[in-house]
XYZ file of C-alpha atoms in Angstrom:
164
model
C -16.108 21.428 -6.268
C -13.222 23.885 -6.247
C -12.661 27.479 -4.879
C -9.910 29.545 -6.141
C -8.346 31.551 -3.363
C -5.853 33.430 -5.639
C -3.450 32.591 -8.539
C -1.463 30.126 -6.540
C -3.966 28.613 -4.062
C -7.052 26.662 -4.739
C -9.223 24.550 -2.397
C -10.841 21.349 -3.486
C -13.906 19.829 -1.903
C -13.574 16.024 -2.538
C -15.310 12.831 -1.035
C -14.172 12.894 2.500
C -12.405 16.110 2.374
C -13.840 17.769 4.270
C -15.348 15.346 6.745
C -16.582 15.495 10.283
C -17.228 12.361 12.149
C -20.778 11.674 13.149
C -19.635 9.519 16.310
C -17.569 10.102 19.376
C -14.117 8.433 19.862
C -13.104 6.987 23.115
C -9.447 7.222 22.271
C -7.319 9.458 24.653
C -5.171 11.763 22.388
C -6.241 14.356 19.801
C -3.679 14.552 17.076
C -3.497 17.090 14.061
C -1.861 15.642 11.016
C -0.772 17.720 8.045
C -0.699 15.581 4.746
C 0.670 16.460 1.526
C 2.045 15.236 -1.868
C 2.761 15.941 -5.436
C 3.557 12.945 -7.355
C 0.848 11.193 -9.246
C -2.903 11.584 -8.438
C -2.456 13.050 -4.844
C -6.179 13.814 -4.306
C -7.020 10.169 -5.211
C -4.212 9.078 -2.806
C -5.792 11.167 -0.044
C -8.968 9.252 -0.555
C -7.054 5.958 -0.220
C -5.387 7.309 2.898
C -8.625 8.226 4.446
C -9.919 4.652 3.992
C -6.636 3.273 5.185
C -6.842 5.304 8.399
C -10.554 4.460 8.891
C -9.750 0.730 8.720
C -6.489 0.877 10.766
C -8.035 0.658 14.328
C -5.005 2.765 15.310
C -6.746 6.064 14.842
C -10.360 7.300 14.556
C -10.690 10.296 12.212
C -12.450 13.213 13.682
C -12.244 15.698 10.930
C -10.461 16.580 7.631
C -10.047 19.819 5.838
C -10.682 20.631 2.160
C -7.637 19.924 -0.012
C -5.440 22.892 -0.761
C -3.347 23.072 -4.104
C -0.410 25.374 -3.452
C 3.136 25.938 -4.982
C 6.176 24.151 -3.585
C 8.560 25.720 -1.091
C 12.207 25.035 -0.416
C 12.923 23.166 -3.618
C 10.598 24.985 -6.059
C 11.513 23.066 -9.386
C 8.651 20.692 -8.984
C 4.819 20.290 -9.220
C 2.324 22.024 -6.896
C 1.457 20.251 -3.785
C -1.856 19.150 -2.527
C -2.217 19.521 1.217
C -4.966 18.776 3.771
C -5.390 18.396 7.589
C -6.653 15.212 9.260
C -7.573 15.339 12.936
C -7.512 12.028 14.652
C -7.870 10.350 17.985
C -5.521 7.700 19.118
C -4.218 5.814 22.211
C -0.605 5.936 20.783
C 1.970 8.039 22.608
C 3.863 10.759 20.427
C 6.690 8.465 19.615
C 4.565 5.546 18.547
C 2.295 7.967 16.542
C 5.383 8.976 14.659
C 6.357 5.310 13.920
C 2.768 4.864 12.793
C 2.812 7.822 10.340
C 6.251 6.767 8.985
C 4.892 3.201 8.332
C 1.883 4.771 6.641
C 4.124 6.900 4.427
C 6.123 3.831 3.504
C 2.947 1.880 2.699
C 2.092 4.795 0.124
C 5.598 4.533 -1.386
C 7.311 7.581 0.206
C 10.858 8.077 -1.093
C 13.045 10.516 0.868
C 15.530 11.450 -1.836
C 16.419 14.923 -0.454
C 15.003 17.684 1.709
C 11.739 19.136 0.132
C 11.898 16.733 -2.712
C 8.803 15.625 -4.585
C 6.790 12.987 -2.657
C 3.816 10.710 -2.956
C 2.784 11.239 0.623
C 4.057 13.268 3.437
C 2.577 13.097 6.990
C 3.422 15.526 9.714
C 2.258 15.578 13.263
C 1.325 19.301 13.776
C -0.214 19.053 17.245
C -0.450 16.209 19.764
C -2.998 17.188 22.372
C -1.569 20.396 23.827
C 1.846 19.136 24.540
C 5.192 20.471 23.498
C 8.157 18.255 23.011
C 11.534 18.359 21.278
C 13.457 15.277 20.178
C 15.880 15.052 17.302
C 13.461 13.313 15.084
C 10.105 14.744 16.523
C 9.199 18.340 17.484
C 5.596 19.114 18.677
C 4.108 21.439 17.738
C 5.531 21.116 14.123
C 8.293 23.963 14.173
C 7.059 25.474 10.935
C 3.301 25.263 10.786
C 2.836 28.981 11.445
C 4.828 29.776 8.381
C 2.936 27.407 5.980
C -0.133 28.303 4.143
C -0.350 24.434 3.397
C -1.174 23.942 7.076
C -2.899 27.323 8.086
C -5.475 27.512 5.354
C -6.732 23.951 5.735
C -6.577 24.206 9.548
C -8.662 27.444 9.463
C -11.415 25.605 7.452
C -11.676 22.805 10.136
C -11.745 25.424 12.964
C -14.457 27.441 11.201
C -16.507 24.436 10.597
C -16.304 23.238 14.080
C -17.275 26.652 15.606
C -20.588 26.430 13.806
């Protein structure tokens, strides 16, 4: 199913997007991940990512958003992006969570050719519990999340669903 929000934004409701877990995780930290991509069949890749994360043992998936198709920003001479939010629980600390998501990106053939380049899969840590931290390679909360429809719209759908 899809829902057109406007001429540039469309929400897709796919298998596992959105999703809410029926169980309760005992892991300590709540982490909000932003995922995106625009090379190949990104929506299918999100399904594979969901299964990969479910099997990892490193995280427990709490919820996912619908998938948002939206135009690129920064470098705009590329295909539209597909973006979603995945909320997970983990026992990893922020630094090790960053290492984990970078390994996941690598598994899905992420190539960092230049800033805002097309990509198979991008995973950003948006929130980690309610902490703030600032390192050269990791800033939490994500410094630009409030400026990105690709984060705000999917996140709003999770919040709305959890309030019901």
